[in-house]
Short mmCIF file of C-alpha atoms and ligand atoms in Angstrom, two decimals:
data_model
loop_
_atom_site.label_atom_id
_atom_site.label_comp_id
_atom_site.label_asym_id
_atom_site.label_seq_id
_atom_site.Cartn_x
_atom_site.Cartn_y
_atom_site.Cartn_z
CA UNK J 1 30.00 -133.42 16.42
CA UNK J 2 27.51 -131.08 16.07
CA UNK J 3 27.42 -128.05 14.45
CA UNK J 4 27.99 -124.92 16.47
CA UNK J 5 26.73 -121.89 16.81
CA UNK J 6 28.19 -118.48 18.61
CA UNK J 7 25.28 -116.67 20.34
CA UNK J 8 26.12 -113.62 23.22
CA UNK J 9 23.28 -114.96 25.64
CA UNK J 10 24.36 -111.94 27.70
CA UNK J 11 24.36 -109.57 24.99
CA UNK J 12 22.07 -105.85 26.39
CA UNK J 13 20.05 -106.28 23.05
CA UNK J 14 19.19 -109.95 24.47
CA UNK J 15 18.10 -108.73 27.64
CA UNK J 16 16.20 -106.04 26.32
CA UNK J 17 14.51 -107.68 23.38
CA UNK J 18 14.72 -111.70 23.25
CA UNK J 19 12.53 -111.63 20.31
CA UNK J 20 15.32 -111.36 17.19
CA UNK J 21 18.02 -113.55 18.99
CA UNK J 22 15.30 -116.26 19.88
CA UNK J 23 14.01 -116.06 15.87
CA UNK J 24 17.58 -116.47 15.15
CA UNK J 25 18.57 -119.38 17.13
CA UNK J 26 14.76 -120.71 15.95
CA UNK J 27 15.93 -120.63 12.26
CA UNK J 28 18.76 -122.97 12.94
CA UNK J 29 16.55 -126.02 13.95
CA UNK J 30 14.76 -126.58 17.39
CA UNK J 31 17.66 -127.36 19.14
CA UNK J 32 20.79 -125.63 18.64
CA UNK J 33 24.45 -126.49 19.95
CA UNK J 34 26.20 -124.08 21.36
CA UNK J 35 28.57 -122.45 24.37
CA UNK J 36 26.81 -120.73 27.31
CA UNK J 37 28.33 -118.83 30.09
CA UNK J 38 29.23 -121.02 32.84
CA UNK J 39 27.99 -124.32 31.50
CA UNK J 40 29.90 -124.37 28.20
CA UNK J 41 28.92 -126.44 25.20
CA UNK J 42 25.40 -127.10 25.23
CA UNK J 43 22.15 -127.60 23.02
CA UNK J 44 19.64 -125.38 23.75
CA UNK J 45 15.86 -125.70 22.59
CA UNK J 46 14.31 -123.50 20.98
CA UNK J 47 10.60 -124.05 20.08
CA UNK J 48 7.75 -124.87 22.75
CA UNK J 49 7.38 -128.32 21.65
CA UNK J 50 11.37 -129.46 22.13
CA UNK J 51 11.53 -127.83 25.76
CA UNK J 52 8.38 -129.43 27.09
CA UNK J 53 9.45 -132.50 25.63
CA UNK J 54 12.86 -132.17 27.72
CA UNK J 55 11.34 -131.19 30.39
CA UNK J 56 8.54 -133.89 30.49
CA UNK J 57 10.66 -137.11 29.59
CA UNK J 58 12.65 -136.95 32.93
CA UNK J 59 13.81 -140.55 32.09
CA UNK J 60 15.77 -139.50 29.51
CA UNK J 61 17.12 -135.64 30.14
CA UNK J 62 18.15 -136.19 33.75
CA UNK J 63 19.72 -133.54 36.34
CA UNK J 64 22.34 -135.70 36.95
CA UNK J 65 25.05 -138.16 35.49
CA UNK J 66 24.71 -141.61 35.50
CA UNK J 67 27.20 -141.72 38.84
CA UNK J 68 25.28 -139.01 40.73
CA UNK J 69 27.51 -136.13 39.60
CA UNK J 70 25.66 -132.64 38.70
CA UNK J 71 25.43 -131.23 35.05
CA UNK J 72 26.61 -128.87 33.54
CA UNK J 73 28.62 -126.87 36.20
CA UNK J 74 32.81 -126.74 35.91
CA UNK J 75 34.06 -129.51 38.14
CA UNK J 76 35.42 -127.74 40.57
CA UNK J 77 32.08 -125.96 41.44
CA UNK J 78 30.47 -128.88 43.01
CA UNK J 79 33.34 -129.09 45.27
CA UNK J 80 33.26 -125.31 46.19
CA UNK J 81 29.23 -125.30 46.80
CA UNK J 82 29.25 -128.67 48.01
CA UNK J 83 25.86 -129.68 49.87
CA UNK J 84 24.32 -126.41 48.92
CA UNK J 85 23.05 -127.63 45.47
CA UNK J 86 21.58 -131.40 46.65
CA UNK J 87 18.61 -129.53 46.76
CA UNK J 88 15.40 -131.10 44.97
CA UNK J 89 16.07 -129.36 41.98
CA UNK J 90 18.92 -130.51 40.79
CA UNK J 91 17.99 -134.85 41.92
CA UNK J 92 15.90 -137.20 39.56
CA UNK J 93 13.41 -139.54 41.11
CA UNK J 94 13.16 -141.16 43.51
CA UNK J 95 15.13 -138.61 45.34
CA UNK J 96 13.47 -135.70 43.69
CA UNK J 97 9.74 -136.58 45.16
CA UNK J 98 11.46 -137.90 48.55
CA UNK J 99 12.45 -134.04 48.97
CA UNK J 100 9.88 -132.00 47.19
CA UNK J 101 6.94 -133.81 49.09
CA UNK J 102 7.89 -132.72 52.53
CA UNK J 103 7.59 -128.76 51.25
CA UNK J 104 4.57 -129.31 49.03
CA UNK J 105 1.92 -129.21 51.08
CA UNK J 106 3.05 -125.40 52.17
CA UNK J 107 2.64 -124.83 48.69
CA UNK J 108 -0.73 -125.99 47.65
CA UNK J 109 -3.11 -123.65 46.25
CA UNK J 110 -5.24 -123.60 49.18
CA UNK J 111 -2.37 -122.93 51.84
CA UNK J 112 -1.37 -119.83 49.30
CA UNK J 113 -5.04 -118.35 49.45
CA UNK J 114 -4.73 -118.55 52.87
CA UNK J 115 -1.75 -115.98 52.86
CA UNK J 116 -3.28 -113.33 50.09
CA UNK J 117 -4.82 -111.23 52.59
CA UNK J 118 -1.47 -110.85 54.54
CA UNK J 119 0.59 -110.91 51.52
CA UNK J 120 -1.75 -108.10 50.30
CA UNK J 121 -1.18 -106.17 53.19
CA UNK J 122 2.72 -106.20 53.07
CA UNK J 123 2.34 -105.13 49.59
CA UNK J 124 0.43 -101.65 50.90
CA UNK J 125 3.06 -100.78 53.04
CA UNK J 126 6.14 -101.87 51.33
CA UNK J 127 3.90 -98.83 48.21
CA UNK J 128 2.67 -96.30 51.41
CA UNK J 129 6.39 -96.46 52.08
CA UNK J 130 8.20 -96.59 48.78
CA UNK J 131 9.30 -92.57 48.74
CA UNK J 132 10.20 -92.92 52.56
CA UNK J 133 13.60 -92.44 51.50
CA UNK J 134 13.27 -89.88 49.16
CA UNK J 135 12.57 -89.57 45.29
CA UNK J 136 12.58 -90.95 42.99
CA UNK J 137 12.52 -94.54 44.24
CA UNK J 138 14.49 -97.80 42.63
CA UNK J 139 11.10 -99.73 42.20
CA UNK J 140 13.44 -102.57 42.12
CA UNK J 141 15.26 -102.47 45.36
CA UNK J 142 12.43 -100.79 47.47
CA UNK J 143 9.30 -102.80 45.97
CA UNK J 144 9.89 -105.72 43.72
CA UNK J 145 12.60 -106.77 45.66
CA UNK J 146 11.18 -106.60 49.25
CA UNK J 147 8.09 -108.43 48.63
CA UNK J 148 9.12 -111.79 48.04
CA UNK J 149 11.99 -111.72 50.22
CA UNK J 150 9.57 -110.83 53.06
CA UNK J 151 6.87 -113.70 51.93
CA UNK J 152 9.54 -116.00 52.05
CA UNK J 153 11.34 -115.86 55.32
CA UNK J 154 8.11 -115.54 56.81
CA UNK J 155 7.39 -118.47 55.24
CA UNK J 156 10.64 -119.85 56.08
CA UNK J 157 10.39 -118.27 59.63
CA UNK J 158 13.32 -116.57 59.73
CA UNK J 159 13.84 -113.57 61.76
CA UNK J 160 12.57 -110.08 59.52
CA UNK J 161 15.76 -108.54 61.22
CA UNK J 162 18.31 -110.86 59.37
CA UNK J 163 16.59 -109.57 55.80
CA UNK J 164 19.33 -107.17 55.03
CA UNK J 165 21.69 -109.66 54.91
CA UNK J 166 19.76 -111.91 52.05
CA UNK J 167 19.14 -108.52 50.55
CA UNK J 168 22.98 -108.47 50.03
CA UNK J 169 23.40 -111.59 49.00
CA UNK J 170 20.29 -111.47 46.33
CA UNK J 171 22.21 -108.35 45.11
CA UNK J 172 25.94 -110.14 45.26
CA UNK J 173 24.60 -112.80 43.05
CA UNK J 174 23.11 -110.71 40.06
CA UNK J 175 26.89 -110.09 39.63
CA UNK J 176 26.91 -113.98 38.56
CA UNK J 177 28.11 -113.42 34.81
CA UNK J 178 30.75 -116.08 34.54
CA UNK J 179 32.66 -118.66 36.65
CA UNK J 180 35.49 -116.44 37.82
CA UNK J 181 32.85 -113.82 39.60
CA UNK J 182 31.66 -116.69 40.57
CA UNK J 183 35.07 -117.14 42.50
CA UNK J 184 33.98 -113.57 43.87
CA UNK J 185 31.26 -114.88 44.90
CA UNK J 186 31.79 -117.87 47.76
CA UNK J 187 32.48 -115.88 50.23
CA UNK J 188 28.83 -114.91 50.73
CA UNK J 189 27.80 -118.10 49.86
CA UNK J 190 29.99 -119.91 52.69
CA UNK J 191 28.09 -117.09 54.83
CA UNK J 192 24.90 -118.25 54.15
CA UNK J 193 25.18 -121.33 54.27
CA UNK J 194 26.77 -121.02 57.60
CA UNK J 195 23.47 -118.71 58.41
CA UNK J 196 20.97 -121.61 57.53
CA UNK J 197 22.66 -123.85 59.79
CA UNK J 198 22.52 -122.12 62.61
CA UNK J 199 19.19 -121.53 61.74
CA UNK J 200 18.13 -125.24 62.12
CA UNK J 201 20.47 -125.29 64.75
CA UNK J 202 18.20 -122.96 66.90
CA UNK J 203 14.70 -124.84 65.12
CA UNK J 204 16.21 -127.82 66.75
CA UNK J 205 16.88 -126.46 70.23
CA UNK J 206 14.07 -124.05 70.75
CA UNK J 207 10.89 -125.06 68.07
CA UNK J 208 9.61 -122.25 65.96
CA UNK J 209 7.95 -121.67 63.01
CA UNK J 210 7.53 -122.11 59.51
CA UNK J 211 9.32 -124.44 57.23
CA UNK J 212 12.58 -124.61 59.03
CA UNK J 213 10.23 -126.13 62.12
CA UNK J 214 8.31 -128.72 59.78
CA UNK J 215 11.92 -129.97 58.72
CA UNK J 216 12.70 -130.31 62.20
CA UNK J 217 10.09 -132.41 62.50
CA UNK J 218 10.59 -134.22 59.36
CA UNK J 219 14.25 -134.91 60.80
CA UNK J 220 13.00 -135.74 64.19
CA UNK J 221 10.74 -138.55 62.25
CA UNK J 222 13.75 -140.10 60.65
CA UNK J 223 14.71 -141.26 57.12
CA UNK J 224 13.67 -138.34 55.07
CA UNK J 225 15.93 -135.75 54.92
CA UNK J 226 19.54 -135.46 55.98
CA UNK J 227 21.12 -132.18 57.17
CA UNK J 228 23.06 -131.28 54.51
CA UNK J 229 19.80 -131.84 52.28
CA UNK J 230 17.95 -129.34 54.72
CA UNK J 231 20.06 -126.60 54.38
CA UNK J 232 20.01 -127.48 50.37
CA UNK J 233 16.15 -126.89 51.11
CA UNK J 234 15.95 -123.37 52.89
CA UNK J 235 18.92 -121.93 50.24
CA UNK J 236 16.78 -123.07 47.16
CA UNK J 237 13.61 -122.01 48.67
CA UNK J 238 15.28 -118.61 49.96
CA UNK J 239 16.63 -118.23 46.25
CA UNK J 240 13.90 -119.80 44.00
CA UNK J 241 11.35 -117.87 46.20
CA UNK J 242 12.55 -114.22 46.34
CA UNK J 243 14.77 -113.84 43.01
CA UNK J 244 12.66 -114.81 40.38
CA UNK J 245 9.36 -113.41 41.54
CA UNK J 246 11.88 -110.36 41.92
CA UNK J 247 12.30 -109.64 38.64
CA UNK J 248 8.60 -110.81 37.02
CA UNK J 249 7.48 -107.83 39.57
CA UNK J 250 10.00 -105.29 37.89
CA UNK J 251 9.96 -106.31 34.51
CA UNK J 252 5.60 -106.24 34.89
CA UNK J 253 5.82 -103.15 36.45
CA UNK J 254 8.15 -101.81 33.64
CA UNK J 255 5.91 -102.91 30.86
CA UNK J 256 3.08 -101.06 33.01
CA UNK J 257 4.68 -97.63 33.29
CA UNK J 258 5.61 -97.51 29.95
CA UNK J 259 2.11 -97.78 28.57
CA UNK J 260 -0.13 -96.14 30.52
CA UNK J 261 -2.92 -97.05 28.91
CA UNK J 262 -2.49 -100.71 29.50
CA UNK J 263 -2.06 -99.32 33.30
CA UNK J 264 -5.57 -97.26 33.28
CA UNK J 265 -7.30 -100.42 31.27
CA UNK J 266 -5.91 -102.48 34.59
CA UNK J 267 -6.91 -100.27 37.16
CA UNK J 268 -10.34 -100.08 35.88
CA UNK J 269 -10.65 -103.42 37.32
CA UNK J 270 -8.79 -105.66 39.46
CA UNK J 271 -10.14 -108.63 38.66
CA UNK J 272 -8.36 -109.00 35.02
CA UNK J 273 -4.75 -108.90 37.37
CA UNK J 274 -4.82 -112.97 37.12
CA UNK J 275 -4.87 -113.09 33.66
CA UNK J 276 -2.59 -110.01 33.12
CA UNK J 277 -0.01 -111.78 35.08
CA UNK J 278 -0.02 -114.65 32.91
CA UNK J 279 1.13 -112.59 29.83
CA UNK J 280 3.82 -110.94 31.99
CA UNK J 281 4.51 -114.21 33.09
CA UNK J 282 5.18 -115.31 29.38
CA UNK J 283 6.17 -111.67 27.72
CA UNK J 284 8.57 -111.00 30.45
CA UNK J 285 10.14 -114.43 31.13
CA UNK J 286 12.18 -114.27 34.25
CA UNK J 287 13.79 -117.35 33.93
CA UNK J 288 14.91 -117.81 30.13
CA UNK J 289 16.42 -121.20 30.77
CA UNK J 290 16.07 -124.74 32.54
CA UNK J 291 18.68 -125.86 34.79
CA UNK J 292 20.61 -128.40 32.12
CA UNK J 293 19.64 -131.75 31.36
CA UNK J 294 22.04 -134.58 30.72
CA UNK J 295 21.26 -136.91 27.90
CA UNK J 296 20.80 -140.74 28.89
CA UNK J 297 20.66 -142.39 25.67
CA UNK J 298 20.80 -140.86 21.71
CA UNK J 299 17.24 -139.30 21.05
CA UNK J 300 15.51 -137.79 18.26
CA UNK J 301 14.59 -134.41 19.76
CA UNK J 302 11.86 -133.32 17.14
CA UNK J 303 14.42 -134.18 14.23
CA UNK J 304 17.53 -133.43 16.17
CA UNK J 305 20.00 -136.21 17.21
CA UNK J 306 21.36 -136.02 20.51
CA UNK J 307 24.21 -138.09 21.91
CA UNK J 308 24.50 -140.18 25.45
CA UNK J 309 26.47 -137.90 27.44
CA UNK J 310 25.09 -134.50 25.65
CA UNK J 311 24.00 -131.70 27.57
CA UNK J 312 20.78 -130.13 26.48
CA UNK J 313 18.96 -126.98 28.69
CA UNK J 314 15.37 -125.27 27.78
CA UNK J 315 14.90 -122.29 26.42
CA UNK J 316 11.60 -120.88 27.96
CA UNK J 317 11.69 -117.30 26.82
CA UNK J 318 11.86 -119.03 23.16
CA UNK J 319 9.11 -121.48 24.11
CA UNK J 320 7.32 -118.64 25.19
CA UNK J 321 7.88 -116.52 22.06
CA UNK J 322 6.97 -119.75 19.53
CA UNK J 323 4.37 -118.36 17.20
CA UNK J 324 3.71 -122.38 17.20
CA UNK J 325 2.43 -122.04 20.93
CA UNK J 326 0.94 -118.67 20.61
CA UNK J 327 -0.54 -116.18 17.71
CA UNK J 328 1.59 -113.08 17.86
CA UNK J 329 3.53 -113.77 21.04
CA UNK J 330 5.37 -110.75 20.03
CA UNK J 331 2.73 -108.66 21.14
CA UNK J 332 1.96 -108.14 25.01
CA UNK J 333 -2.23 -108.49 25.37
CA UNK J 334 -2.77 -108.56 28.73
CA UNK J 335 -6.01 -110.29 27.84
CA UNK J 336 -4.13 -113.18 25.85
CA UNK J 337 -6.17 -116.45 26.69
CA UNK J 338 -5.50 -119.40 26.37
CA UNK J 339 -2.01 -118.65 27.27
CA UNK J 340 0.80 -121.47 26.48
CA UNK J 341 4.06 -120.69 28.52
CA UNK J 342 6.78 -122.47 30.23
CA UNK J 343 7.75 -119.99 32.38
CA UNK J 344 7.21 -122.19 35.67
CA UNK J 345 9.03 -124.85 33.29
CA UNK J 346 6.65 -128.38 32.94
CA UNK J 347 7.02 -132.10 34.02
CA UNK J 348 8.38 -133.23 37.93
CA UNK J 349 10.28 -130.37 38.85
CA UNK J 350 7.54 -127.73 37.75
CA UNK J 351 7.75 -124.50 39.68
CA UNK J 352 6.58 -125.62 43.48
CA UNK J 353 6.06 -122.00 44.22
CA UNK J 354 3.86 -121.03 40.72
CA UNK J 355 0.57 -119.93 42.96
CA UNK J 356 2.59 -117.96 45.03
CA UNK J 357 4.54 -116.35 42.31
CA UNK J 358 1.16 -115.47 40.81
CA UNK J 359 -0.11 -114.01 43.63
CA UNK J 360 2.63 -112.27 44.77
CA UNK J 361 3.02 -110.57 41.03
CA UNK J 362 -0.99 -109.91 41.49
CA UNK J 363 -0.88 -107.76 45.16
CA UNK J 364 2.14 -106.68 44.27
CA UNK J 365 0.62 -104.48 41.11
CA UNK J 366 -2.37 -103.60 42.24
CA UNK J 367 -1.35 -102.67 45.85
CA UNK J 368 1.33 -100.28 43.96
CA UNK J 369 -0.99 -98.45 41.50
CA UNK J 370 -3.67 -98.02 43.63
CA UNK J 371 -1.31 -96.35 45.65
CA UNK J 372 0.79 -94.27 42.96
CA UNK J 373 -1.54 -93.92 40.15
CA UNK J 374 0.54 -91.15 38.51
CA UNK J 375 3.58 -93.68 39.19
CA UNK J 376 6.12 -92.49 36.47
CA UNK J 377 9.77 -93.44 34.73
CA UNK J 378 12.08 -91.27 36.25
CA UNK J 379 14.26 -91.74 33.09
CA UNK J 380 13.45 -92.11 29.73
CA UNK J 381 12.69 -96.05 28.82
CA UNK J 382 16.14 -96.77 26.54
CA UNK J 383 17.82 -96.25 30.01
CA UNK J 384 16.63 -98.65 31.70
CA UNK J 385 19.48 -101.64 31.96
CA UNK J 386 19.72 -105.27 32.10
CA UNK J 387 21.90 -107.25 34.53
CA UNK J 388 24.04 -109.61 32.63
CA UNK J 389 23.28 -112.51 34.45
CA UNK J 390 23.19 -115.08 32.07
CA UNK J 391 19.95 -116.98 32.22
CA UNK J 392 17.70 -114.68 34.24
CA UNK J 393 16.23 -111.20 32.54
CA UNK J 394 16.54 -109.38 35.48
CA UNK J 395 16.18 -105.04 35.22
CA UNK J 396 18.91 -103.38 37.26
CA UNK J 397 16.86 -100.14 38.24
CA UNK J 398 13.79 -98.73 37.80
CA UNK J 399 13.84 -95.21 39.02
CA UNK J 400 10.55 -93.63 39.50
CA UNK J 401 8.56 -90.83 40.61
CA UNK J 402 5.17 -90.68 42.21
CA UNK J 403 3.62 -88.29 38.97
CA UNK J 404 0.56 -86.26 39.47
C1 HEM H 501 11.35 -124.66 39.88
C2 HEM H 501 10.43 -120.51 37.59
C3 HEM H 501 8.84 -118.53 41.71
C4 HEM H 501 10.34 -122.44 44.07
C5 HEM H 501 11.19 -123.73 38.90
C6 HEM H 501 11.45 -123.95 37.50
C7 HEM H 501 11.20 -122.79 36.87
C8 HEM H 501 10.78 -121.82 37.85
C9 HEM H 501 11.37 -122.50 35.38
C10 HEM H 501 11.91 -125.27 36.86
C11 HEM H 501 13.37 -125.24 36.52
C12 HEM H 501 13.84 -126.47 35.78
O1 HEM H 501 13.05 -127.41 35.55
O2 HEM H 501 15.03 -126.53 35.43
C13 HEM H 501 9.92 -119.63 38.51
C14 HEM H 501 9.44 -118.30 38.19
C15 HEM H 501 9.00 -117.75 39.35
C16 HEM H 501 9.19 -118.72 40.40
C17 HEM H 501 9.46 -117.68 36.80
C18 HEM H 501 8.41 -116.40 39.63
C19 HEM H 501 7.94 -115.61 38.73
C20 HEM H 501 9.06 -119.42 42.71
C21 HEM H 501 8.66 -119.25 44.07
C22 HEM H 501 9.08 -120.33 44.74
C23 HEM H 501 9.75 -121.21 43.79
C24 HEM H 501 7.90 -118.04 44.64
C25 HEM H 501 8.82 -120.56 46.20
C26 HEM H 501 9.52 -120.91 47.07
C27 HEM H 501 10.76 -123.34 43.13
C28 HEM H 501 11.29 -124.66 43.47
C29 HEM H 501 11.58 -125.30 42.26
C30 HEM H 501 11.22 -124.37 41.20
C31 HEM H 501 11.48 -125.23 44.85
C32 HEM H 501 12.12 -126.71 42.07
C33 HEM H 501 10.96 -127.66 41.93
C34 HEM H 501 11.39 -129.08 41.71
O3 HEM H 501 12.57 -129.36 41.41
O4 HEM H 501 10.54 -129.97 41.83
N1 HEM H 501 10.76 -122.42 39.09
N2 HEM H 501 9.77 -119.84 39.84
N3 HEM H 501 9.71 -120.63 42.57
N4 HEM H 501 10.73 -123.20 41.76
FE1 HEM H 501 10.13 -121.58 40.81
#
């Protein structure tokens, strides 16, 4: 058995600052064993070159067992969430293409440019209206938040009326620290899922639009998707879509109003927002882990033995921060190019909704400075918190005021 190691992967300080807990972990070897919240015993990578190989050899690090059954989650939880996590994420091939092909053409760069100009303009008025309520304004809730969530049930096609209720349910699941809130938590699950379904149900009766119509259709065809598997669709796409864009959009627009320089430097032209989002993309590292792996056979992960039956997940935010991958990654430079990250992870299950992300982050900051160039902290920087969800750097609040 492996050595372990004790690491608080939900520690403030980790949250705040990856850098010295990644170095540490780095100094043990590139893969480390150890417990983390909710999935227990684990190795964890920790260089750029051991995640993408994970990720990339999908032979051999699989999503599931070699009966079907999902890693890495107690064994009740499967039971409790049931059909809500066969969702294309968590299924190796062939199932995995089966599932993501019917969404991917949605996806493609071109279909994305398509929707700038009206993802642009929801990004005005969600800034024109961000003191509507009164000052100073949780850039979080009011802005970072909304955007997504709107993109995606439109693209979805779900009714804007029902967004309160995923707004609650986004909120409910930041709470997600260990598997007893998790306990806390089914309720609203069991709620949505129930939502989605009469979602379809309605798609299937009366037509409509978006993705929840195209899977009619794919249904109506025959053979490609079951029922459960389309609700397992919409809840990943709902989640994947909204949360993590979420928090790229607060932690950017953090990094932004605590340098105003860097702000001014942006402002003065647009056009460097693409690559500027890239760095956040890396510095900022929404999603600090993979979903984990399970280990087919014993492998030499770059010196590392793993065992049939281990568990092994990805740590991006250390890929990201590997001085291997990238000269200083400790500093932000918005002008960092090239730029290696595995934010949007690597291999088959690389992040369908990357072009939106990145063009969602890019309206998202301009249309918000443009607006509120004086935009300022409300409080001083040091009290700004983390959520201790383990896995995702997500900020809690960003109070702010609209400055001079
Ligand atoms: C997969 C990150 C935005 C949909 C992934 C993975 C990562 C990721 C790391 C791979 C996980 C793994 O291999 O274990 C992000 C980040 C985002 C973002 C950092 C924003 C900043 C989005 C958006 C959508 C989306 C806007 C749109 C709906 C998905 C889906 C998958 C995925 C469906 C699963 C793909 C597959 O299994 O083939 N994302 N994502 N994501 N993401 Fe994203």
């Amino acid at each position: 058995m492996a050595q372990h190691v004790d690491f608080d992967f939900t520690s403030e300080a980790f949250f705040r600052d990856p850098q010295a807990g990644v170095a540490q972990l780095r100094a043990v070897g590139p893969a480390v064993f150890t417990r983390f919240p909710i999935i227990g015993r684990v190795w964890i990578t920790t260089t750029y070159e051991a995640a993408a190989r994970v990720l990339k050899d999908s032979a051999t690090f699989t999503l599931r067992k070699e009966g079907g059954a999902l890693v890495g989650l107690p064994w009740w939880m499967p039971r409790v969430i049931g059909t809500v996590a066969n969702n294309m994420l968590t299924m190796d091939e062939p199932d995995h293409t089966r599932l993501r092909d019917i969404v991917d053409e949605a996806f493609r760069r071109r279909a994305v440019l398509d929707m700038e100009p009206h993802i642009r303009a929801i990004a005005d008025h969600l800034a024109e209206e961000l003191f509507a309520a009164g000052s100073p304004a949780d850039l979080v809730q009011r802005y970072a938040r909304m955007l997504p969530l709107a993109v995606i049930c439109e693209l979805l096609g779900l009714p804007p009326a029902d967004r309160p209720k995923f707004i609650a349910w986004a909120n409910s699941l930041a709470h997600l620290t260990n598997a007893f809130s998790f306990l806390r938590l089914i309720g609203g699950l069991f709620k949505m899922r129930r939502y989605l379904q009469e979602r379809l149900q309605v798609a299937r009766e009366e037509g409509g639009e978006g993705l929840i119509a195209e899977l009619v259709r794919v249904e109506k065809e025959g053979g490609r998707i079951t029922p459960d598997e389309m609700v397992a669709m919409m809840f990943l796409l709902l989640n994947a879509g909204s949360e993590t864009t979420t928090h790229l959009i607060s932690g950017s627009v953090f990094e932004l109003l605590k340098d105003p320089a860097r702000r001014e430097w942006l402002a003065a032209d647009w056009s460097r927002t693409g690559l500027a989002v890239e760095e956040f993309l890396r510095f900022v590292s929404p999603v600090q882990f993979s979903k984990p792996r399970y280990v087919r056979h014993d492998v030499d992960l770059e010196g590392v033995k793993l065992k049939k039956g281990d568990r092994v997940m990805t740590m991006l935010v250390a890929a990201n921060l590997d001085p291997q991958a990238n000269e200083h990654p400790e500093r932000l430079d918005l002008e960092r190019r090239p730029n290696r990250h595995l934010s949007f992870g690597t291999g088959i299950h690389f992040c369908l909704g990357h072009q939106l992300a990145r063009i969602e982050a890019s309206c998202a900051l301009q249309a918000l400075f443009t607006r509120w160039p004086g935009l300022k902290l409300a409080v001083e920087p040091s009290q700004i918190h983390w959520r201790r969800r383990p896995g995702i750097r997500m900020i809690a609040a960003l109070p702010a005021v609209a400055g001079d």
